[in-house]
Amino acid sequence: MASTPNGLARIETHGKKHENGICHDDSAAPVRAQTIDELHSLQRKRSAPTTPIKEGAASAFAAALSEEERQRQQLQSISASLASLTRETGPKVVKGDPARKGEAAAKGAPSPQPQPHHHHHHPHVTPTISVSDSSLKFTHVLYNLSPAELYEQAIKYEKGSFITSTGALATLSGAKTGRSPRDKRVVKDEAAAQELWWGKGSPNIEMDEHTFLTNRERAVDYLNSLDKVFVNDQFLNWDSENRIKVRIISARAYHSLFMHNMCIRPTEEELEEFGTPDFTIYNAGQFPCNRYTHYMTSSTSVDINLARREMVILGTQYAGEMKKGLFGVMHYLMPRRGILSLHSGCNMGKQGDVALFFGLSGTGKTTLSTDHNRLLIGDDEHCWSDSGVSNIEGGCYAKCIDLSREKEPDIWNAIKFGTVLENVVFDEHTREVDYTDKSVTENTRAAYPIEYIPNAKIPCVGPHPKNVILLACDAFGVLPPVSKLNLAQTMYHFISGYTALVAGTEDGIKEPQATFSACFGAAFIMLHPTKYAAMLAEKMQKYSATGWLVNTGWSGGRYGVGKRIKLPYTRKIIDAIHSGELLTANYKKTEVFGLEIPTEIDGVPSEILDPINTWTDKGAYKETLLKLAGLFKKNFEVFANYKIGGDSSLTDEILAAGPNF
Ligand SMILES: Nc1ncnc2c1ncn2[C@@H]1O[C@H](COP(=O)(O)OP(=O)(O)O)[C@@H](O)[C@H]1O
Ligand SMILES: C=C(OP(=O)(O)O)C(=O)O
Ligand SMILES: [Ca+2]
Ligand SMILES: [Mn+2]
């Protein structure tokens, strides 16, 4: 044993071997790093190159070159998307996180170069500014980040972002917790004036091209003023022949993760071939629009320009604007190809029987299409083409208020890592979510990829629908829980698009509010409702689909007296539609609405099938029934002058299919 100058034995720390050759020092081999930063750099393994290196030396060299070229083209495309229309060049964009300086170079990313950009010609000539401060800086692009990377960005930089006890990302959408339909504008150029639905009842509030460009410039300048922007390149529509490429440019990781979940996620190969998007969203939601700008009536504006294939969002961070904004675009693009776009959920039985669930917000599309015994095709947006149905989206957007594990286990279990949870309240310490808490909003939401539902049908396509279920949440309590509709009745109720929810969240009894929204989605349609109705009638006839009206609302009296029909009963009713049991049931006809209602359904108390039985005050029932019938009649007046489909006999039948009193 060696001695130190002071005579004490030196403590040996390594290299000491026992007779049997085994080292008993408990420390493992030292890490191969000199500093903590180097150690951290070891943590992250570099992702494999997306282009597989091909066999042979020469082609390997070619592949490496093409990878670099591809990266360059991708940055050029993003730079072009972000280019100002009043300045000569696009911004200098560089891939990577500005907080991780130096790494991009280390990873061999191409050095950033300002890209020449040939902008679209537009009539409002603006002087060209060749040098500006904005062209001196770089905009970092966080391109198609993974959920894990987006979590880190959100938690680091966005107030109100937390990981919940089940791993979801809790976020706040800011001042707006729902859509702003009164701020949704569409450029009315010559073509749009001809093709689109304008005027009373239409969701399309007009704006001119110049105002759109003003707002676009505002959004682009805002985005370019930031250190970094998120860019998602994704797809819409699982029907591969009618797939739309969308690019979403946003300032928040929340928005990027939301769209990652809601749109169809490209594979690495698909991303390499992505090229130029068909449609681009500029989401500058944190930044308001300028009320001195023509047409602006608030600080919010959601603007669509079909000719430019662009959408600009100013003054709202509610992510649903992007989802439903793109849905509007599909309502324009698809009918031009003879494809019907539908605001509906969709699922399929194991035998291949497909059902559509139409309905306004809160009526049960998401809840009822998510069915443990069936394959989920989608919860909200679909297309019906000559080859069948296809989901437009890659994810679901479920309401979370009062969510329970028992009643909705599939949705409950989908709220895990990767899921965006909007505006929920959770325990400060345990991060357990209280789904009953409405402190932020009643419209709490979860956005998750569709494959988080165990029985999702991937790819999300199916054959022609067998059943078309129209959902209404009737807070007046007079519509039957289920009725079988003939084609004319189906069209009448489809065009009416009725639901009645209870306004406000305050205590005390409130008058139910009847809502009529054509095609169960007037907020999203672009053409006149009769165009969609005619297509639906034609398809239902051609493929022999049966229409049903299902009331998921009140029973035993109106809101305040009766109760919302129990979800397990509604599920039994839906089961009986799917199984065919209801096709052969005995029916009787109701007064006023003339609806065919079954007298018996397995698992549902027979007395609730005719609402009159559940009301103790029969006089009040009749009065309420007539009141609702009157509202239907009044709403339908505007459609009386339109022809639906090729011949006028269907139009006459539809007009006669409403309430009679
Ligand atoms: N009988 C019922 N049928 C359907 N949904 C019900 C019923 N009773 C209560 N609900 C609740 O109503 C809400 C329906 O909302 P959701 O399915 O998200 O509608 P949509 O997708 O059409 O907007 C859910 O919160 C669900 O739990
Ligand atoms: C997201 C929406 O859809 P729904 O409420 O129908 O689920 C919406 O209407 O904003
Ligand atoms: Ca909706
Ligand atoms: Mn829904």
XYZ file of C-alpha atoms and ligand atoms in Angstrom:
700
model
C 0.000 0.000 0.000
C 1.419 3.387 -1.037
C 2.015 6.012 1.619
C 1.467 9.746 1.323
C 3.955 12.233 2.719
C 1.875 12.584 5.891
C 2.072 8.846 6.348
C -1.587 8.042 5.753
C -2.585 5.381 3.260
C -3.796 6.755 -0.079
C -7.355 5.904 -0.961
C -7.463 4.149 -4.295
C -10.398 5.131 -6.391
C -10.140 3.030 -9.502
C -8.243 0.423 -11.366
C -8.150 -1.839 -8.382
C -8.779 -5.399 -9.403
C -9.518 -8.296 -7.169
C -8.079 -11.696 -7.668
C -11.050 -12.857 -9.724
C -10.722 -9.874 -12.111
C -13.976 -8.234 -11.107
C -13.926 -4.570 -10.252
C -15.853 -3.895 -7.068
C -15.784 -0.156 -7.444
C -19.490 0.735 -7.714
C -19.036 3.500 -10.274
C -19.691 2.545 -13.887
C -17.498 3.628 -16.769
C -17.195 7.431 -16.752
C -19.362 9.410 -19.192
C -17.691 10.554 -22.363
C -18.189 14.247 -21.710
C -16.011 17.025 -20.342
C -18.819 19.419 -19.459
C -22.468 19.344 -18.510
C -23.356 20.834 -21.917
C -21.510 18.039 -23.655
C -23.312 15.568 -21.425
C -26.666 17.042 -22.440
C -25.670 16.902 -26.072
C -25.250 13.141 -25.658
C -28.849 12.860 -24.451
C -30.252 13.667 -27.843
C -29.603 11.175 -30.550
C -29.712 12.705 -33.960
C -32.818 11.700 -35.918
C -32.169 9.402 -38.838
C -32.013 11.197 -42.188
C -35.462 11.154 -43.711
C -34.211 10.061 -47.114
C -32.901 6.534 -46.725
C -29.347 6.273 -48.014
C -29.522 4.057 -51.048
C -27.172 1.201 -51.942
C -23.946 1.936 -53.777
C -21.407 4.711 -53.284
C -22.521 6.898 -56.189
C -26.216 6.856 -55.276
C -25.401 7.383 -51.591
C -23.638 10.579 -52.607
C -26.633 11.588 -54.727
C -29.050 10.922 -51.863
C -26.978 13.062 -49.493
C -27.022 15.893 -52.009
C -30.733 15.592 -52.595
C -31.398 15.696 -48.856
C -29.579 19.023 -48.658
C -31.381 20.264 -51.732
C -34.705 19.156 -50.289
C -34.033 21.058 -47.038
C -33.138 24.130 -49.079
C -36.343 23.890 -51.103
C -38.398 23.415 -47.959
C -36.942 26.565 -46.375
C -37.470 28.448 -49.617
C -41.120 27.386 -49.634
C -41.593 28.522 -46.025
C -39.798 31.783 -46.747
C -42.169 32.332 -49.668
C -45.177 31.637 -47.446
C -43.980 34.202 -44.932
C -43.021 36.817 -47.505
C -44.453 40.277 -47.252
C -46.374 41.365 -50.332
C -44.969 44.886 -50.089
C -41.292 44.057 -49.852
C -39.051 42.400 -52.349
C -37.871 39.252 -50.577
C -39.095 36.698 -48.120
C -37.702 36.727 -44.582
C -34.525 34.884 -43.757
C -35.747 31.674 -42.298
C -33.654 29.111 -40.529
C -34.783 25.784 -39.186
C -34.437 25.097 -35.492
C -35.055 26.496 -32.053
C -33.445 29.905 -31.395
C -32.866 28.776 -27.792
C -30.529 26.073 -29.052
C -28.010 28.315 -30.774
C -25.176 26.709 -32.665
C -26.839 23.325 -32.816
C -28.398 23.837 -36.213
C -24.960 24.351 -37.696
C -23.605 21.363 -35.786
C -26.430 19.257 -37.188
C -25.450 20.248 -40.701
C -28.452 22.415 -41.479
C -27.940 24.545 -44.560
C -26.832 28.074 -43.813
C -29.748 30.467 -44.020
C -30.066 32.561 -47.127
C -32.640 35.130 -48.028
C -34.639 33.684 -50.863
C -35.808 35.683 -53.826
C -39.559 35.587 -53.933
C -41.796 36.326 -56.853
C -44.927 37.530 -55.194
C -48.407 37.419 -56.620
C -49.471 40.347 -58.642
C -52.177 42.355 -57.013
C -53.907 45.515 -58.086
C -52.838 47.706 -55.158
C -49.297 48.627 -56.095
C -47.213 49.460 -53.069
C -43.749 50.981 -53.261
C -40.991 48.426 -52.920
C -38.779 48.768 -49.895
C -35.569 46.994 -50.688
C -33.968 47.252 -47.268
C -35.832 46.885 -44.007
C -34.876 45.949 -40.492
C -36.994 42.839 -40.731
C -34.814 41.577 -43.569
C -31.793 41.826 -41.282
C -33.019 39.205 -38.829
C -33.704 35.517 -38.970
C -37.049 33.902 -38.288
C -36.525 30.511 -36.761
C -38.893 27.907 -38.094
C -39.994 25.057 -35.853
C -41.150 22.699 -38.568
C -43.524 19.810 -37.870
C -42.246 19.339 -34.341
C -43.169 16.202 -32.448
C -45.675 16.352 -29.570
C -42.819 16.009 -27.050
C -40.969 18.977 -28.547
C -44.177 21.010 -28.637
C -44.852 20.208 -24.979
C -41.438 21.620 -24.076
C -42.020 24.763 -26.113
C -45.472 25.297 -24.604
C -44.379 24.715 -21.025
C -41.302 26.905 -21.341
C -42.819 29.834 -23.168
C -46.619 29.837 -22.937
C -48.306 30.898 -19.747
C -51.032 28.553 -18.615
C -49.412 25.421 -20.063
C -49.143 22.455 -17.707
C -48.933 18.683 -17.832
C -51.992 17.087 -16.257
C -51.898 13.946 -14.117
C -52.727 11.797 -17.160
C -50.074 13.432 -19.344
C -52.227 15.788 -21.420
C -51.088 19.329 -22.164
C -53.416 21.766 -20.406
C -53.535 25.137 -22.182
C -55.429 28.394 -22.137
C -56.872 29.793 -25.346
C -56.891 33.336 -23.958
C -59.790 35.763 -24.007
C -61.756 33.748 -26.584
C -62.943 30.291 -25.520
C -65.168 29.675 -28.541
C -65.444 30.661 -32.182
C -66.289 34.207 -33.305
C -68.765 33.693 -36.187
C -69.509 37.411 -36.419
C -65.872 38.029 -37.287
C -65.594 35.426 -40.047
C -65.030 37.155 -43.355
C -64.686 35.927 -46.902
C -63.230 37.880 -49.813
C -66.026 38.691 -52.234
C -64.284 38.883 -55.574
C -66.153 38.369 -58.845
C -66.022 34.587 -58.702
C -67.006 34.442 -55.034
C -69.887 36.854 -55.617
C -71.233 34.389 -58.201
C -70.568 31.103 -56.450
C -70.979 31.649 -52.715
C -73.956 32.195 -50.445
C -74.262 35.819 -49.376
C -76.805 37.818 -47.452
C -79.348 36.859 -44.811
C -78.515 33.619 -42.992
C -75.144 33.246 -44.711
C -72.053 32.841 -42.526
C -69.916 34.591 -45.139
C -69.415 38.205 -44.145
C -67.950 40.033 -47.085
C -64.617 41.775 -47.255
C -62.602 43.024 -50.214
C -59.259 41.850 -51.501
C -57.435 44.975 -50.338
C -58.644 44.576 -46.754
C -57.652 40.938 -46.821
C -54.152 41.914 -47.945
C -53.961 44.538 -45.221
C -54.800 41.916 -42.587
C -52.508 39.397 -44.222
C -49.631 41.866 -44.094
C -50.423 42.575 -40.461
C -50.309 38.866 -39.637
C -47.168 38.191 -41.672
C -45.317 41.160 -40.163
C -46.349 40.045 -36.690
C -45.173 36.484 -37.320
C -41.884 37.678 -38.823
C -41.245 39.944 -35.856
C -41.092 36.896 -33.611
C -37.955 34.903 -32.861
C -39.672 31.760 -33.998
C -42.787 30.482 -35.704
C -44.299 27.020 -35.859
C -44.998 25.546 -39.267
C -47.147 22.448 -39.758
C -47.410 20.812 -43.182
C -50.294 18.341 -43.067
C -53.210 16.892 -45.010
C -56.989 17.035 -45.012
C -59.231 14.200 -46.233
C -58.427 10.497 -45.969
C -59.725 10.006 -49.523
C -56.281 10.031 -51.126
C -57.608 11.209 -54.502
C -59.092 14.300 -52.922
C -56.478 15.051 -50.321
C -55.665 18.721 -49.635
C -52.221 19.885 -48.486
C -52.407 22.497 -45.742
C -49.708 24.629 -44.157
C -50.374 26.209 -40.770
C -48.056 29.000 -39.626
C -48.595 29.954 -36.013
C -46.909 31.616 -33.076
C -47.886 29.158 -30.369
C -46.860 25.581 -29.645
C -50.465 25.089 -28.497
C -51.711 25.879 -32.008
C -49.102 23.676 -33.631
C -49.915 20.690 -31.390
C -53.658 21.249 -31.831
C -53.336 21.074 -35.619
C -50.846 18.211 -35.400
C -53.637 16.299 -33.650
C -56.560 17.535 -35.752
C -55.178 17.318 -39.296
C -53.849 14.186 -40.967
C -50.207 13.628 -40.050
C -47.914 12.991 -43.021
C -45.370 10.200 -42.973
C -41.698 11.157 -43.403
C -41.891 10.171 -47.073
C -45.060 12.179 -47.654
C -43.437 15.189 -46.028
C -40.441 14.946 -48.333
C -42.727 15.170 -51.332
C -44.982 17.796 -49.792
C -43.963 20.670 -52.083
C -46.280 23.683 -52.229
C -49.333 23.669 -49.966
C -52.841 23.952 -51.440
C -53.954 26.163 -48.584
C -52.136 28.229 -45.942
C -53.265 29.531 -42.549
C -51.551 32.545 -41.005
C -52.466 32.392 -37.346
C -51.442 35.624 -35.641
C -54.156 35.206 -33.028
C -52.332 37.035 -30.236
C -52.223 40.145 -32.380
C -55.417 42.143 -32.930
C -56.731 43.473 -36.194
C -56.821 47.212 -36.621
C -60.248 48.707 -36.152
C -59.356 51.574 -38.471
C -59.138 48.959 -41.209
C -62.233 48.895 -43.421
C -64.834 46.218 -42.453
C -63.304 45.536 -39.024
C -65.934 45.635 -36.296
C -63.923 44.248 -33.393
C -60.322 43.326 -32.678
C -60.934 39.861 -34.112
C -61.028 38.836 -37.746
C -60.896 35.407 -39.325
C -60.456 35.987 -43.044
C -60.676 33.563 -45.929
C -59.459 34.285 -49.430
C -60.386 31.404 -51.730
C -58.542 32.771 -54.758
C -55.299 33.126 -52.810
C -56.023 29.893 -50.901
C -55.242 31.602 -47.618
C -56.747 32.217 -44.210
C -55.613 34.929 -41.804
C -56.439 34.891 -38.109
C -56.095 38.032 -35.997
C -57.357 38.663 -32.484
C -58.391 35.184 -31.346
C -56.315 32.314 -30.061
C -59.202 29.843 -29.972
C -57.747 26.932 -31.946
C -61.147 25.750 -33.188
C -61.088 28.678 -35.666
C -58.385 26.887 -37.654
C -60.204 23.548 -37.627
C -63.571 24.956 -38.590
C -62.027 27.526 -40.958
C -60.496 24.710 -43.001
C -63.828 22.896 -42.851
C -65.384 25.924 -44.547
C -62.751 25.724 -47.272
C -63.608 22.041 -47.812
C -67.281 23.034 -48.081
C -66.198 25.097 -51.086
C -63.619 22.786 -52.684
C -65.389 19.431 -52.393
C -68.813 20.205 -53.937
C -66.961 21.478 -57.029
C -65.773 17.887 -57.425
C -69.228 16.431 -56.850
C -68.295 15.465 -53.299
C -70.611 16.334 -50.429
C -68.973 17.794 -47.312
C -70.801 16.971 -44.091
C -70.839 18.392 -40.564
C -71.277 14.961 -39.091
C -69.721 12.214 -37.058
C -69.315 8.818 -38.714
C -68.806 5.253 -37.590
C -69.019 1.768 -39.008
C -70.258 -1.582 -37.680
C -68.155 -4.716 -37.883
C -70.331 -5.734 -40.885
C -69.410 -2.544 -42.722
C -72.662 -0.633 -42.099
C -71.862 3.087 -41.956
C -73.851 5.711 -40.027
C -73.615 9.487 -40.230
C -74.445 11.675 -37.200
C -75.429 15.220 -38.133
C -76.037 17.804 -35.469
C -75.149 21.199 -34.156
C -72.624 21.729 -31.391
C -73.467 19.813 -28.221
C -76.033 17.461 -29.746
C -73.863 14.320 -29.554
C -71.864 13.822 -32.787
C -68.609 13.165 -30.941
C -70.194 11.262 -28.042
C -72.371 8.955 -30.147
C -69.923 8.297 -32.978
C -67.390 7.217 -30.334
C -68.987 3.837 -29.684
C -67.110 0.937 -28.153
C -68.939 -1.566 -30.372
C -68.186 0.187 -33.638
C -65.260 1.522 -35.618
C -64.812 5.285 -35.444
C -64.296 6.928 -38.830
C -64.481 10.467 -37.457
C -66.335 12.720 -35.024
C -67.064 15.942 -36.923
C -66.143 16.504 -40.598
C -66.621 14.098 -43.503
C -66.908 13.803 -47.251
C -69.325 11.607 -49.190
C -68.051 10.862 -52.680
C -68.939 8.233 -55.283
C -66.548 5.855 -53.562
C -67.978 6.224 -50.044
C -67.232 8.309 -46.960
C -63.934 9.745 -45.752
C -62.949 11.731 -42.706
C -61.484 15.168 -43.433
C -59.497 15.227 -40.201
C -56.919 13.195 -38.331
C -58.237 13.842 -34.848
C -61.246 14.475 -32.613
C -62.295 17.506 -30.629
C -64.404 16.397 -27.682
C -66.237 18.472 -25.128
C -64.966 17.811 -21.622
C -67.524 19.462 -19.429
C -68.801 16.887 -16.916
C -66.832 14.184 -18.692
C -67.009 10.891 -16.813
C -64.934 7.736 -17.096
C -68.040 5.565 -16.690
C -70.206 7.160 -19.396
C -67.513 7.984 -21.934
C -64.565 5.666 -21.288
C -63.004 5.984 -24.748
C -62.873 9.776 -24.638
C -61.682 9.682 -21.026
C -58.811 7.345 -21.908
C -57.842 9.449 -24.930
C -56.867 12.295 -22.601
C -53.239 11.317 -22.190
C -49.799 12.356 -23.431
C -50.128 14.248 -26.719
C -53.690 15.458 -26.116
C -54.363 19.191 -25.924
C -56.756 20.063 -23.087
C -58.194 23.525 -23.482
C -59.327 25.746 -20.648
C -59.837 23.061 -18.008
C -59.290 23.555 -14.277
C -56.939 21.224 -12.397
C -55.525 20.691 -8.932
C -52.467 22.854 -8.429
C -50.462 20.006 -6.919
C -51.748 16.683 -8.259
C -52.640 18.169 -11.664
C -55.833 16.142 -11.622
C -58.444 17.747 -13.862
C -61.839 18.674 -12.434
C -64.103 18.175 -15.433
C -67.064 19.717 -13.617
C -65.334 23.073 -13.182
C -66.609 25.816 -15.499
C -64.449 28.612 -14.042
C -62.683 29.330 -17.341
C -65.481 28.306 -19.692
C -68.194 25.727 -20.187
C -66.632 24.921 -23.564
C -63.671 22.932 -22.226
C -62.190 20.710 -24.941
C -59.791 17.889 -25.670
C -58.096 17.543 -29.057
C -56.500 14.147 -29.653
C -55.309 12.116 -32.649
C -58.027 9.725 -33.833
C -55.842 6.684 -33.122
C -56.172 7.496 -29.405
C -59.619 5.916 -29.731
C -58.874 2.164 -29.623
C -61.378 1.152 -32.299
C -60.593 3.901 -34.783
C -60.888 2.853 -38.417
C -57.536 3.669 -40.033
C -57.513 4.790 -42.820
C -60.621 6.765 -41.868
C -62.761 5.796 -44.853
C -65.821 3.598 -45.269
C -68.505 2.490 -47.734
C -71.719 4.405 -48.498
C -73.817 5.202 -45.405
C -76.775 3.012 -44.521
C -78.201 5.332 -41.858
C -78.283 9.114 -41.686
C -79.009 10.197 -38.115
C -80.040 13.792 -37.491
C -79.366 14.789 -33.891
C -81.293 17.538 -32.138
C -80.950 18.441 -28.498
C -84.502 19.658 -27.929
C -84.637 21.557 -24.657
C -88.384 22.092 -25.249
C -88.824 18.361 -24.646
C -91.438 17.779 -27.353
C -89.513 15.957 -30.085
C -89.594 12.152 -29.730
C -86.376 10.383 -28.691
C -86.351 8.751 -32.142
C -88.369 8.935 -35.349
C -87.934 7.289 -38.724
C -87.937 9.796 -41.570
C -88.830 9.492 -45.225
C -86.563 11.246 -47.721
C -88.608 14.469 -47.825
C -88.683 14.649 -44.014
C -84.958 13.995 -43.866
C -84.370 16.888 -46.239
C -86.777 19.144 -44.340
C -84.965 18.535 -41.051
C -81.530 18.681 -42.697
C -82.256 22.089 -44.188
C -83.863 23.298 -40.932
C -80.902 22.153 -38.804
C -82.705 22.524 -35.504
C -81.449 22.301 -31.988
C -82.437 24.081 -28.776
C -79.886 24.521 -26.061
C -80.239 26.456 -22.891
C -78.640 29.862 -23.062
C -76.167 30.913 -20.436
C -74.748 29.012 -17.522
C -76.340 30.998 -14.703
C -78.644 29.363 -12.182
C -82.371 29.535 -12.532
C -84.727 28.407 -15.246
C -84.003 29.880 -18.634
C -86.104 29.772 -21.759
C -84.632 27.265 -24.224
C -83.144 28.939 -27.255
C -84.164 27.447 -30.582
C -81.355 27.482 -33.142
C -81.835 26.745 -36.823
C -78.616 26.265 -38.719
C -79.002 25.067 -42.306
C -77.394 21.688 -43.062
C -76.599 21.417 -39.327
C -73.632 23.653 -39.983
C -74.611 27.010 -41.467
C -71.524 28.520 -39.834
C -69.297 26.470 -42.121
C -71.074 26.169 -45.450
C -69.993 28.356 -48.342
C -72.625 27.651 -50.983
C -76.384 28.000 -50.637
C -77.832 25.292 -48.307
C -80.015 23.890 -51.097
C -76.850 22.865 -53.012
C -75.785 20.556 -50.189
C -79.349 19.398 -49.593
C -79.775 18.383 -53.223
C -76.536 16.417 -53.108
C -77.568 14.673 -49.892
C -80.971 13.735 -51.314
C -79.370 12.349 -54.449
C -76.825 10.288 -52.521
C -79.332 8.971 -49.984
C -81.609 7.875 -52.802
C -78.835 6.344 -54.857
C -77.459 4.315 -51.952
C -80.806 3.676 -50.156
C -79.854 5.290 -46.862
C -82.522 5.684 -44.158
C -82.988 8.969 -42.287
C -83.634 9.208 -38.540
C -84.311 12.088 -36.170
C -82.921 11.532 -32.669
C -83.636 13.915 -29.811
C -80.741 13.831 -27.333
C -82.391 16.622 -25.331
C -85.213 16.879 -22.837
C -87.862 14.377 -21.838
C -90.659 14.685 -19.258
C -91.091 18.415 -19.783
C -89.051 21.294 -21.036
C -85.765 22.466 -19.566
C -86.308 23.196 -15.863
C -89.159 20.661 -15.550
C -87.968 17.547 -17.357
C -84.495 16.078 -17.677
C -82.063 15.393 -20.477
C -82.646 11.919 -21.817
C -80.157 9.497 -20.290
C -77.144 8.811 -22.467
C -77.491 4.999 -22.014
C -81.045 5.233 -23.469
C -79.832 7.244 -26.438
C -77.116 4.656 -26.967
C -79.753 1.869 -26.956
C -81.772 3.802 -29.541
C -78.702 4.228 -31.718
C -77.899 0.501 -31.302
C -81.393 -0.356 -32.547
C -80.882 1.847 -35.618
C -77.527 0.224 -36.397
C -78.772 -3.339 -35.902
C -81.770 -2.899 -38.179
C -84.169 -3.617 -35.286
C -85.881 -0.253 -35.825
C -86.474 -0.824 -39.536
C -88.968 -3.588 -38.749
C -90.500 -2.131 -35.562
C -94.142 -1.035 -35.211
C -94.714 2.662 -35.762
C -97.293 5.297 -35.005
C -97.504 8.856 -36.303
C -97.253 11.937 -34.063
C -99.540 14.924 -34.429
C -98.243 18.284 -35.717
C -94.765 17.104 -36.815
C -96.120 13.910 -38.408
C -93.168 11.845 -37.231
C -93.144 8.039 -37.301
C -92.211 6.803 -33.822
C -91.522 3.204 -32.775
C -93.673 1.757 -30.006
C -90.916 -0.419 -28.525
C -87.129 -0.511 -28.377
C -85.015 -3.093 -26.580
C -83.612 -1.580 -23.348
C -85.620 1.664 -23.490
C -88.780 2.244 -21.389
C -91.620 2.298 -23.946
C -93.455 5.202 -22.286
C -90.665 7.661 -23.084
C -90.864 6.972 -26.841
C -93.897 9.237 -27.186
C -93.074 12.488 -25.335
C -96.716 13.233 -24.467
C -96.580 10.302 -22.002
C -93.748 11.893 -20.055
C -95.388 15.290 -19.542
C -97.678 15.557 -16.510
C -99.227 18.784 -17.838
C -100.691 17.702 -21.206
C -101.917 21.234 -21.959
C -98.418 22.596 -21.526
C -97.126 19.848 -23.818
C -99.510 20.793 -26.637
C -98.754 24.473 -26.219
C -94.985 23.878 -26.307
C -95.322 21.552 -29.307
C -97.218 24.207 -31.263
C -94.745 26.855 -30.259
C -91.838 24.813 -31.603
C -93.772 23.938 -34.777
C -94.335 27.657 -35.326
C -90.616 28.338 -34.995
C -89.879 25.636 -37.583
C -92.412 27.098 -39.988
C -91.105 30.607 -39.650
C -87.525 29.475 -40.151
C -88.387 27.536 -43.288
C -90.105 30.470 -45.030
C -86.834 31.652 -46.584
C -86.314 28.280 -48.260
C -89.802 28.110 -49.785
C -88.631 30.020 -52.874
C -85.734 27.730 -53.685
C -85.761 24.666 -55.855
C -83.986 21.642 -54.444
C -82.527 19.222 -56.971
C -83.358 18.732 -60.630
C -87.172 18.561 -60.551
C -89.592 20.532 -58.428
C -91.500 17.519 -57.084
C -88.882 16.953 -54.360
C -89.089 20.632 -53.420
C -92.871 20.365 -53.031
C -92.552 17.185 -50.977
C -89.959 18.792 -48.717
C -92.166 21.813 -48.121
C -95.013 19.473 -47.171
C -92.786 17.412 -44.843
C -92.718 20.039 -42.092
C -95.177 20.415 -39.220
C -98.898 20.632 -40.088
C -101.215 22.503 -37.763
N -78.609 11.567 -24.277
C -77.469 12.127 -24.665
N -76.990 11.943 -25.923
C -75.862 12.522 -26.315
N -75.095 13.321 -25.537
C -75.506 13.537 -24.256
C -76.707 12.960 -23.788
N -76.866 13.354 -22.502
C -75.828 14.139 -22.207
N -74.986 14.266 -23.240
C -73.760 15.100 -23.259
O -73.926 16.087 -24.255
C -72.697 16.408 -24.876
C -72.762 16.152 -26.365
O -71.662 16.805 -26.931
P -70.809 16.316 -28.166
O -70.892 14.858 -28.340
O -69.466 16.920 -28.036
O -71.595 17.063 -29.331
P -71.104 17.513 -30.762
O -69.941 16.665 -31.113
O -72.286 17.271 -31.627
O -70.766 18.954 -30.629
C -71.646 15.542 -24.217
O -71.032 16.291 -23.206
C -72.487 14.374 -23.649
O -71.889 13.789 -22.532
C -65.544 22.639 -32.693
C -66.797 22.760 -32.971
O -67.556 21.640 -33.192
P -68.579 20.818 -32.284
O -69.056 21.715 -31.205
O -69.641 20.461 -33.262
O -67.849 19.625 -31.757
C -67.348 24.089 -33.167
O -68.509 24.195 -33.587
O -66.619 25.057 -32.933
Ca -69.987 22.082 -34.569
Mn -68.016 17.391 -31.617
